[in-house]
mmCIF file of C-alpha atoms in Angstrom:
data_model
loop_
_atom_site.group_PDB
_atom_site.id
_atom_site.type_symbol
_atom_site.label_atom_id
_atom_site.label_comp_id
_atom_site.label_asym_id
_atom_site.label_seq_id
_atom_site.Cartn_x
_atom_site.Cartn_y
_atom_site.Cartn_z
ATOM 1 C CA GLU A 188 -5.002 -4.585 17.602
ATOM 2 C CA PRO A 189 -3.435 -7.258 15.376
ATOM 3 C CA GLU A 190 -0.538 -6.063 13.288
ATOM 4 C CA VAL A 191 1.849 -7.170 10.598
ATOM 5 C CA THR A 192 5.417 -7.346 11.867
ATOM 6 C CA GLN A 193 8.450 -6.893 9.642
ATOM 7 C CA THR A 194 12.083 -7.503 10.444
ATOM 8 C CA PRO A 195 14.591 -6.016 10.200
ATOM 9 C CA SER A 196 13.538 -2.384 10.066
ATOM 10 C CA HIS A 197 16.737 -1.490 8.240
ATOM 11 C CA GLN A 198 19.068 -3.652 6.171
ATOM 12 C CA VAL A 199 22.243 -2.616 4.439
ATOM 13 C CA THR A 200 23.755 -5.063 2.003
ATOM 14 C CA GLN A 201 26.443 -5.114 -0.626
ATOM 15 C CA MET A 202 25.523 -5.355 -4.276
ATOM 16 C CA GLY A 203 25.316 -8.959 -5.398
ATOM 17 C CA GLN A 204 24.496 -10.302 -1.948
ATOM 18 C CA GLU A 205 21.342 -12.196 -1.089
ATOM 19 C CA VAL A 206 18.884 -10.676 1.361
ATOM 20 C CA ILE A 207 15.854 -12.117 3.082
ATOM 21 C CA LEU A 208 13.177 -9.802 4.375
ATOM 22 C CA ARG A 209 10.880 -11.290 6.964
ATOM 23 C CA CYS A 210 7.242 -10.702 7.799
ATOM 24 C CA VAL A 211 4.767 -12.136 10.269
ATOM 25 C CA PRO A 212 1.269 -11.515 8.896
ATOM 26 C CA ILE A 213 -1.872 -11.336 10.998
ATOM 27 C CA SER A 214 -2.634 -14.851 12.132
ATOM 28 C CA ASN A 215 -6.080 -15.388 10.586
ATOM 29 C CA HIS A 216 -5.266 -13.705 7.291
ATOM 30 C CA LEU A 217 -5.080 -15.794 4.152
ATOM 31 C CA TYR A 218 -3.567 -13.439 1.553
ATOM 32 C CA PHE A 219 -0.065 -12.062 1.716
ATOM 33 C CA TYR A 220 1.647 -9.380 -0.290
ATOM 34 C CA TRP A 221 4.913 -7.607 -0.841
ATOM 35 C CA TYR A 222 5.078 -4.028 -2.056
ATOM 36 C CA ARG A 223 8.021 -1.699 -2.442
ATOM 37 C CA GLN A 224 8.449 2.045 -2.391
ATOM 38 C CA ILE A 225 11.537 3.580 -3.899
ATOM 39 C CA LEU A 226 12.361 6.811 -2.113
ATOM 40 C CA GLY A 227 9.984 9.553 -3.181
ATOM 41 C CA GLN A 228 7.998 7.342 -5.503
ATOM 42 C CA LYS A 229 4.719 5.476 -5.421
ATOM 43 C CA VAL A 230 4.040 2.209 -3.653
ATOM 44 C CA GLU A 231 4.419 -0.602 -6.191
ATOM 45 C CA PHE A 232 2.916 -4.071 -6.083
ATOM 46 C CA LEU A 233 5.428 -6.904 -6.223
ATOM 47 C CA VAL A 234 3.600 -10.148 -5.498
ATOM 48 C CA SER A 235 0.563 -11.701 -3.894
ATOM 49 C CA PHE A 236 0.526 -15.122 -2.250
ATOM 50 C CA TYR A 237 -2.386 -17.368 -1.380
ATOM 51 C CA ASN A 238 -2.728 -21.025 -0.513
ATOM 52 C CA ASN A 239 1.035 -21.491 -0.536
ATOM 53 C CA GLU A 240 1.552 -20.222 -4.026
ATOM 54 C CA ILE A 241 1.998 -16.982 -5.904
ATOM 55 C CA SER A 242 -1.360 -15.727 -7.163
ATOM 56 C CA GLU A 243 -0.030 -12.744 -9.053
ATOM 57 C CA LYS A 244 3.257 -10.967 -9.600
ATOM 58 C CA SER A 245 4.312 -7.757 -11.259
ATOM 59 C CA GLU A 246 6.960 -7.141 -13.896
ATOM 60 C CA ILE A 247 9.288 -6.025 -11.119
ATOM 61 C CA PHE A 248 9.158 -9.479 -9.534
ATOM 62 C CA ASP A 249 11.672 -11.185 -11.798
ATOM 63 C CA ASP A 250 13.756 -14.315 -11.264
ATOM 64 C CA GLN A 251 15.867 -12.533 -8.651
ATOM 65 C CA PHE A 252 12.887 -12.439 -6.323
ATOM 66 C CA SER A 253 11.181 -15.272 -4.492
ATOM 67 C CA VAL A 254 8.673 -15.594 -1.683
ATOM 68 C CA GLU A 255 8.086 -18.321 0.806
ATOM 69 C CA ARG A 256 5.897 -19.163 3.758
ATOM 70 C CA PRO A 257 8.213 -21.649 5.394
ATOM 71 C CA ASP A 258 6.466 -22.403 8.654
ATOM 72 C CA GLY A 259 2.859 -21.234 8.525
ATOM 73 C CA SER A 260 3.540 -17.956 10.269
ATOM 74 C CA ASN A 261 6.464 -16.230 8.568
ATOM 75 C CA PHE A 262 6.296 -14.843 5.043
ATOM 76 C CA THR A 263 9.633 -14.017 3.446
ATOM 77 C CA LEU A 264 10.882 -12.113 0.425
ATOM 78 C CA LYS A 265 14.260 -13.153 -0.902
ATOM 79 C CA ILE A 266 16.319 -11.134 -3.339
ATOM 80 C CA ARG A 267 18.955 -13.453 -4.694
ATOM 81 C CA SER A 268 21.544 -10.996 -6.003
ATOM 82 C CA THR A 269 20.813 -7.451 -4.995
ATOM 83 C CA LYS A 270 21.289 -4.498 -7.305
ATOM 84 C CA LEU A 271 21.626 -0.834 -6.438
ATOM 85 C CA GLU A 272 18.154 -0.209 -7.826
ATOM 86 C CA ASP A 273 16.667 -2.645 -5.316
ATOM 87 C CA SER A 274 17.207 -0.020 -2.639
ATOM 88 C CA ALA A 275 13.725 0.792 -1.386
ATOM 89 C CA MET A 276 11.293 0.410 1.455
ATOM 90 C CA TYR A 277 9.693 -3.009 1.288
ATOM 91 C CA PHE A 278 6.250 -3.434 2.799
ATOM 92 C CA CYS A 279 4.596 -6.690 3.695
ATOM 93 C CA ALA A 280 0.799 -6.786 3.888
ATOM 94 C CA SER A 281 -1.905 -9.298 4.619
ATOM 95 C CA SER A 282 -5.661 -9.510 4.242
ATOM 96 C CA GLU A 283 -8.471 -11.807 5.207
ATOM 97 C CA GLY A 284 -9.419 -12.186 1.577
ATOM 98 C CA ALA A 285 -12.865 -12.974 0.220
ATOM 99 C CA THR A 286 -14.010 -9.337 0.339
ATOM 100 C CA PRO A 287 -11.088 -6.964 0.296
ATOM 101 C CA GLY A 288 -11.428 -4.895 3.415
ATOM 102 C CA GLY A 289 -8.125 -3.362 2.670
ATOM 103 C CA LEU A 290 -4.686 -4.635 3.335
ATOM 104 C CA THR A 291 -2.947 -4.314 6.676
ATOM 105 C CA PHE A 292 0.615 -3.194 6.139
ATOM 106 C CA GLY A 293 3.699 -3.662 8.229
ATOM 107 C CA SER A 294 6.017 -0.776 9.046
ATOM 108 C CA GLY A 295 8.409 -1.783 6.308
ATOM 109 C CA THR A 296 12.046 -2.754 5.897
ATOM 110 C CA ARG A 297 14.332 -0.131 4.469
ATOM 111 C CA LEU A 298 16.796 -1.922 2.214
ATOM 112 C CA THR A 299 19.918 -0.094 1.169
ATOM 113 C CA VAL A 300 22.170 -1.724 -1.407
ATOM 114 C CA VAL A 301 25.691 -0.294 -1.514
ATOM 115 C CA ALA B 236 -6.319 -2.545 -16.111
ATOM 116 C CA GLN B 237 -7.124 -0.599 -13.018
ATOM 117 C CA SER B 238 -5.448 2.607 -12.027
ATOM 118 C CA VAL B 239 -5.871 5.678 -9.894
ATOM 119 C CA THR B 240 -4.763 9.214 -10.592
ATOM 120 C CA GLN B 241 -4.111 11.598 -7.772
ATOM 121 C CA LEU B 242 -4.214 15.246 -8.787
ATOM 122 C CA GLY B 243 -1.478 17.242 -7.125
ATOM 123 C CA SER B 244 1.651 15.698 -5.705
ATOM 124 C CA HIS B 245 1.713 18.388 -3.011
ATOM 125 C CA VAL B 246 -1.200 20.162 -1.359
ATOM 126 C CA SER B 247 -0.863 22.888 1.259
ATOM 127 C CA VAL B 248 -3.696 24.037 3.477
ATOM 128 C CA SER B 249 -3.849 26.253 6.525
ATOM 129 C CA GLU B 250 -4.604 24.759 9.908
ATOM 130 C CA GLY B 251 -8.367 24.765 10.341
ATOM 131 C CA ALA B 252 -9.073 24.906 6.614
ATOM 132 C CA LEU B 253 -10.801 22.310 4.476
ATOM 133 C CA VAL B 254 -8.666 19.462 3.200
ATOM 134 C CA LEU B 255 -9.483 18.148 -0.287
ATOM 135 C CA LEU B 256 -7.298 15.509 -1.893
ATOM 136 C CA ARG B 257 -8.411 14.396 -5.332
ATOM 137 C CA CYS B 258 -8.468 10.884 -6.722
ATOM 138 C CA ASN B 259 -9.896 9.574 -9.961
ATOM 139 C CA TYR B 260 -10.026 5.900 -10.769
ATOM 140 C CA SER B 261 -10.144 3.795 -13.857
ATOM 141 C CA SER B 262 -11.627 0.326 -13.660
ATOM 142 C CA SER B 263 -13.437 -1.962 -16.066
ATOM 143 C CA VAL B 264 -15.419 -3.466 -13.202
ATOM 144 C CA PRO B 265 -16.945 -1.858 -10.107
ATOM 145 C CA PRO B 266 -13.992 -1.162 -7.887
ATOM 146 C CA TYR B 267 -13.073 -1.249 -4.262
ATOM 147 C CA LEU B 268 -11.428 2.039 -3.344
ATOM 148 C CA PHE B 269 -9.184 2.956 -0.453
ATOM 149 C CA TRP B 270 -7.303 5.831 1.049
ATOM 150 C CA TYR B 271 -4.119 5.113 2.975
ATOM 151 C CA VAL B 272 -1.984 7.529 4.977
ATOM 152 C CA GLN B 273 1.754 7.323 5.503
ATOM 153 C CA TYR B 274 3.297 9.397 8.258
ATOM 154 C CA PRO B 275 7.023 10.142 8.003
ATOM 155 C CA ASN B 276 9.162 7.026 8.387
ATOM 156 C CA GLN B 277 6.153 4.845 9.027
ATOM 157 C CA GLY B 278 4.108 2.243 7.189
ATOM 158 C CA LEU B 279 0.776 2.593 5.439
ATOM 159 C CA GLN B 280 -2.352 2.959 7.520
ATOM 160 C CA LEU B 281 -5.841 2.446 6.152
ATOM 161 C CA LEU B 282 -7.901 5.631 6.467
ATOM 162 C CA LEU B 283 -11.104 4.413 4.868
ATOM 163 C CA LYS B 284 -12.499 2.109 2.224
ATOM 164 C CA TYR B 285 -15.388 1.943 -0.215
ATOM 165 C CA THR B 286 -16.741 -1.545 -0.809
ATOM 166 C CA SER B 287 -20.138 -0.752 -2.396
ATOM 167 C CA ALA B 288 -22.237 0.090 0.627
ATOM 168 C CA ALA B 289 -22.797 3.799 1.291
ATOM 169 C CA THR B 290 -21.172 6.107 -1.236
ATOM 170 C CA LEU B 291 -20.079 8.489 1.514
ATOM 171 C CA VAL B 292 -17.489 6.710 3.585
ATOM 172 C CA LYS B 293 -16.257 7.910 6.948
ATOM 173 C CA GLY B 294 -12.807 7.011 8.137
ATOM 174 C CA ILE B 295 -10.463 7.636 10.995
ATOM 175 C CA ASN B 296 -9.208 11.024 12.171
ATOM 176 C CA GLY B 297 -12.245 12.880 10.785
ATOM 177 C CA PHE B 298 -11.603 12.044 7.129
ATOM 178 C CA GLU B 299 -14.293 11.022 4.690
ATOM 179 C CA ALA B 300 -14.543 10.272 0.993
ATOM 180 C CA GLU B 301 -17.380 10.123 -1.483
ATOM 181 C CA PHE B 302 -17.618 7.607 -4.297
ATOM 182 C CA LYS B 303 -19.015 9.255 -7.422
ATOM 183 C CA LYS B 304 -19.456 6.771 -10.224
ATOM 184 C CA SER B 305 -20.473 9.417 -12.764
ATOM 185 C CA GLU B 306 -17.222 11.282 -12.160
ATOM 186 C CA THR B 307 -15.089 8.173 -11.467
ATOM 187 C CA SER B 308 -13.862 9.999 -8.400
ATOM 188 C CA PHE B 309 -13.134 9.194 -4.783
ATOM 189 C CA HIS B 310 -11.928 12.479 -3.292
ATOM 190 C CA LEU B 311 -10.793 12.630 0.330
ATOM 191 C CA THR B 312 -11.959 15.482 2.549
ATOM 192 C CA LYS B 313 -11.659 16.721 6.093
ATOM 193 C CA PRO B 314 -13.522 19.820 7.265
ATOM 194 C CA SER B 315 -10.753 21.240 9.439
ATOM 195 C CA ALA B 316 -7.069 20.436 9.049
ATOM 196 C CA HIS B 317 -4.823 19.757 12.026
ATOM 197 C CA MET B 318 -1.058 19.971 12.099
ATOM 198 C CA SER B 319 -0.991 16.241 12.790
ATOM 199 C CA ASP B 320 -2.600 15.577 9.389
ATOM 200 C CA ALA B 321 0.667 16.370 7.609
ATOM 201 C CA ALA B 322 1.525 13.138 5.804
ATOM 202 C CA GLU B 323 1.493 11.378 2.436
ATOM 203 C CA TYR B 324 -1.916 10.184 1.294
ATOM 204 C CA PHE B 325 -2.405 7.381 -1.200
ATOM 205 C CA CYS B 326 -5.556 6.542 -3.101
ATOM 206 C CA ALA B 327 -5.806 2.897 -4.129
ATOM 207 C CA VAL B 328 -8.071 0.610 -6.122
ATOM 208 C CA SER B 329 -8.643 -3.102 -6.267
ATOM 209 C CA ASP B 330 -10.708 -5.357 -8.479
ATOM 210 C CA ARG B 331 -13.763 -6.595 -6.608
ATOM 211 C CA ALA B 332 -13.775 -9.746 -8.718
ATOM 212 C CA ARG B 333 -10.388 -10.789 -7.395
ATOM 213 C CA ASP B 334 -8.988 -11.162 -3.933
ATOM 214 C CA ASP B 335 -5.607 -9.799 -4.648
ATOM 215 C CA LYS B 336 -3.575 -6.730 -5.213
ATOM 216 C CA ILE B 337 -4.310 -3.136 -4.500
ATOM 217 C CA ILE B 338 -2.951 -0.603 -6.972
ATOM 218 C CA PHE B 339 -1.768 2.677 -5.491
ATOM 219 C CA GLY B 340 -1.715 6.171 -6.875
ATOM 220 C CA LYS B 341 1.446 8.238 -6.780
ATOM 221 C CA GLY B 342 0.464 9.890 -3.547
ATOM 222 C CA THR B 343 -0.237 13.435 -2.405
ATOM 223 C CA ARG B 344 1.866 15.041 0.292
ATOM 224 C CA LEU B 345 -0.302 17.193 2.521
ATOM 225 C CA HIS B 346 1.364 20.182 4.158
ATOM 226 C CA ILE B 347 -0.389 22.033 6.966
ATOM 227 C CA LEU B 348 0.453 25.709 7.324
ATOM 228 C CA PRO B 349 0.250 27.265 10.803
#
């Protein structure tokens, strides 16, 4: 069964450093998403991406965040200067679009900012 | 704006007993509704979805949910709980007029008592 692949599974970084979280969505999917889940809290929408541009972003997705689909297969989330409060599980998801059949999520990257 | 409210952050049931996890939605347009499950240290897996066909939706692992417009509810049930059902369950909603984000509830942790 097709799946969304995220790397790395764990990332530890120092405060102020840049991190790039990587995702390979399902190949025929057209819509891509990043969500995050702070430990013990709900899953929060960060950004959606379609046709090589951001279609929607949340208040969380400020200027420190950016997304890119550099090569037609990878979908990345960059945090320019990490803060302690960025520590969370970050989930990538993709969907076929048109009629939302639900998003397919990756297993997540646990980001720890120290 | 769309939202979902999950009643009860923790629910405990005995093995073999009925599982009932409650979800109420708020949406200005007819919604798509989803239930996702998250097992410990894993990603989010789609259990089932309502996309305007039958109001009683059957999902994986014996779960089902019923869309009740009059009650704005989409409760998740399973007739007989198994130990393997212990997980976090998230109700989610998306806007059928847009092909983008899903909004999650805060989640309900299901505990199965032997």
